[in-house]
Amino acid sequence: GSSSGSSSIGGGSNTSLWTTLASSISSVYFDSPAMHMYTERLKRNEGAQLFRIRWYGGARPRGDEPVYLELKTHHEKWIGETSVKERVAVRERDVAQFLDTGSGSWDTERASALVRVANPNEDQDSLLKMRALICKFNLTPCVR
């Protein structure tokens, strides 16, 4: 057979191939006013973290639709640990409550109620860890 230099799977166009394979991912990253998290990640410091809210699809989620809170922690190879990504689903309507640092500290019961509404099988420990980080560093959405 001859090669024309342009190929696609199944005989369709590359555009239609990527349209069927790819989905839109939106991420909002959070950091302190001094960009503490970003600076630590740039230095590749052991234990450096990033926090983001992510959702999938073209439209911004609303109401009961899920968004994913993600906390990534960088670990150096020399300590023998791999980097960790913790992820928790919550409803879009609950994000403002989660980010409101003026509402004080959260206990397990409050975090559990928020998480279980979106996904009954999820654990609240990661959510509590993320909430503590937001309060400690006064994390807000940022451009990195």
CSV table of C-alpha atoms in Angstrom, one decimal:
chain,number,residue,atom,x,y,z
A,1,GLY,CA,0.0,0.0,0.0
A,2,SER,CA,1.0,3.6,-0.5
A,3,SER,CA,1.2,6.2,2.2
A,4,SER,CA,-0.3,9.6,1.5
A,5,GLY,CA,1.2,11.1,4.6
A,6,SER,CA,-2.2,11.7,6.2
A,7,SER,CA,-3.9,9.0,8.1
A,8,SER,CA,-6.8,8.6,10.5
A,9,ILE,CA,-8.4,5.8,12.4
A,10,GLY,CA,-11.5,4.4,10.8
A,11,GLY,CA,-11.2,6.6,7.7
A,12,GLY,CA,-12.7,9.7,9.4
A,13,SER,CA,-11.1,13.1,9.8
A,14,ASN,CA,-8.6,13.8,12.7
A,15,THR,CA,-11.0,16.4,14.0
A,16,SER,CA,-13.9,13.9,14.4
A,17,LEU,CA,-11.5,11.4,16.0
A,18,TRP,CA,-10.4,13.9,18.7
A,19,THR,CA,-14.0,15.1,19.2
A,20,THR,CA,-15.0,11.6,20.1
A,21,LEU,CA,-11.9,10.8,22.2
A,22,ALA,CA,-11.3,14.1,24.1
A,23,SER,CA,-13.4,15.8,26.7
A,24,SER,CA,-13.0,19.3,28.0
A,25,ILE,CA,-11.3,19.7,31.4
A,26,SER,CA,-11.5,22.9,33.4
A,27,SER,CA,-9.3,23.6,36.4
A,28,VAL,CA,-9.2,26.4,38.9
A,29,TYR,CA,-6.0,26.5,40.9
A,30,PHE,CA,-5.8,28.1,44.4
A,31,ASP,CA,-2.9,29.7,46.2
A,32,SER,CA,-2.0,32.1,49.0
A,33,PRO,CA,-1.6,35.8,48.3
A,34,ALA,CA,2.2,35.3,48.4
A,35,MET,CA,1.9,32.3,46.0
A,36,HIS,CA,3.4,30.0,48.6
A,37,MET,CA,2.1,26.7,47.0
A,38,TYR,CA,3.3,27.7,43.5
A,39,THR,CA,6.8,28.7,44.8
A,40,GLU,CA,7.2,25.4,46.7
A,41,ARG,CA,6.2,23.4,43.6
A,42,LEU,CA,8.7,25.4,41.4
A,43,LYS,CA,11.4,24.5,43.9
A,44,ARG,CA,10.2,20.9,43.8
A,45,ASN,CA,10.4,20.9,47.6
A,46,GLU,CA,9.5,17.6,49.3
A,47,GLY,CA,5.9,17.8,50.4
A,48,ALA,CA,5.0,20.7,48.0
A,49,GLN,CA,1.3,20.8,47.3
A,50,LEU,CA,-1.2,22.1,44.9
A,51,PHE,CA,-5.0,22.5,45.3
A,52,ARG,CA,-7.4,22.8,42.4
A,53,ILE,CA,-11.1,22.4,41.6
A,54,ARG,CA,-11.7,20.5,38.4
A,55,TRP,CA,-14.7,19.6,36.3
A,56,TYR,CA,-15.3,17.9,33.0
A,57,GLY,CA,-17.4,18.9,29.9
A,58,GLY,CA,-17.9,22.1,28.1
A,59,ALA,CA,-20.3,23.9,30.5
A,60,ARG,CA,-19.6,25.1,34.0
A,61,PRO,CA,-21.3,22.7,36.4
A,62,ARG,CA,-24.3,23.9,38.4
A,63,GLY,CA,-26.4,22.8,41.4
A,64,ASP,CA,-26.1,19.1,42.0
A,65,GLU,CA,-23.5,18.5,39.3
A,66,PRO,CA,-20.2,17.2,40.6
A,67,VAL,CA,-16.9,19.1,40.8
A,68,TYR,CA,-13.7,17.5,42.0
A,69,LEU,CA,-11.5,18.9,44.7
A,70,GLU,CA,-7.9,17.7,44.2
A,71,LEU,CA,-4.9,18.0,46.4
A,72,LYS,CA,-1.6,16.9,44.9
A,73,THR,CA,1.5,16.3,47.2
A,74,HIS,CA,4.9,16.1,45.6
A,75,HIS,CA,7.3,13.5,47.0
A,76,GLU,CA,11.0,13.2,46.1
A,77,LYS,CA,12.0,9.9,44.6
A,78,TRP,CA,14.9,9.6,47.0
A,79,ILE,CA,12.6,9.3,50.0
A,80,GLY,CA,11.0,6.2,48.4
A,81,GLU,CA,7.4,7.6,48.1
A,82,THR,CA,5.5,8.5,45.0
A,83,SER,CA,3.6,11.7,44.7
A,84,VAL,CA,0.0,11.5,45.8
A,85,LYS,CA,-3.3,12.9,44.4
A,86,GLU,CA,-6.3,13.0,46.7
A,87,ARG,CA,-9.6,13.6,45.0
A,88,VAL,CA,-13.1,14.3,46.4
A,89,ALA,CA,-16.3,14.9,44.6
A,90,VAL,CA,-18.7,17.5,45.9
A,91,ARG,CA,-21.8,19.2,44.5
A,92,GLU,CA,-21.1,22.5,42.7
A,93,ARG,CA,-23.6,24.2,45.1
A,94,ASP,CA,-21.4,23.2,48.1
A,95,VAL,CA,-18.2,24.7,46.8
A,96,ALA,CA,-18.8,28.2,48.2
A,97,GLN,CA,-19.5,26.8,51.6
A,98,PHE,CA,-16.3,24.7,51.4
A,99,LEU,CA,-14.2,27.8,50.5
A,100,ASP,CA,-15.7,30.1,53.1
A,101,THR,CA,-12.9,30.5,55.6
A,102,GLY,CA,-15.1,32.7,57.8
A,103,SER,CA,-17.3,29.7,58.7
A,104,GLY,CA,-14.7,28.4,61.1
A,105,SER,CA,-13.1,25.0,61.5
A,106,TRP,CA,-14.9,21.9,60.3
A,107,ASP,CA,-15.4,18.6,62.1
A,108,THR,CA,-15.7,15.2,60.7
A,109,GLU,CA,-19.5,15.3,60.7
A,110,ARG,CA,-19.8,18.5,58.7
A,111,ALA,CA,-17.2,17.3,56.1
A,112,SER,CA,-18.9,13.9,55.9
A,113,ALA,CA,-22.3,15.4,55.2
A,114,LEU,CA,-20.9,17.5,52.3
A,115,VAL,CA,-19.0,14.6,50.7
A,116,ARG,CA,-21.7,11.9,51.1
A,117,VAL,CA,-24.3,14.0,49.3
A,118,ALA,CA,-22.2,13.9,46.2
A,119,ASN,CA,-20.8,10.4,46.6
A,120,PRO,CA,-21.9,8.1,49.4
A,121,ASN,CA,-18.7,6.0,49.0
A,122,GLU,CA,-16.2,8.8,49.6
A,123,ASP,CA,-14.3,9.5,52.8
A,124,GLN,CA,-14.2,12.9,54.4
A,125,ASP,CA,-10.6,12.8,55.6
A,126,SER,CA,-9.2,14.2,52.3
A,127,LEU,CA,-11.9,17.0,52.4
A,128,LEU,CA,-10.8,17.9,56.0
A,129,LYS,CA,-7.2,18.0,54.9
A,130,MET,CA,-8.1,20.3,51.9
A,131,ARG,CA,-10.2,22.6,54.1
A,132,ALA,CA,-7.4,22.9,56.7
A,133,LEU,CA,-5.0,23.9,53.9
A,134,ILE,CA,-7.4,26.5,52.5
A,135,CYS,CA,-7.8,28.1,56.0
A,136,LYS,CA,-4.0,27.9,56.9
A,137,PHE,CA,-2.8,29.6,53.7
A,138,ASN,CA,-5.9,31.7,52.9
A,139,LEU,CA,-6.1,30.0,49.5
A,140,THR,CA,-8.1,31.8,46.8
A,141,PRO,CA,-8.4,31.2,43.0
A,142,CYS,CA,-5.3,32.5,41.1
A,143,VAL,CA,-3.6,32.6,37.8
A,144,ARG,CA,-0.3,30.8,37.7
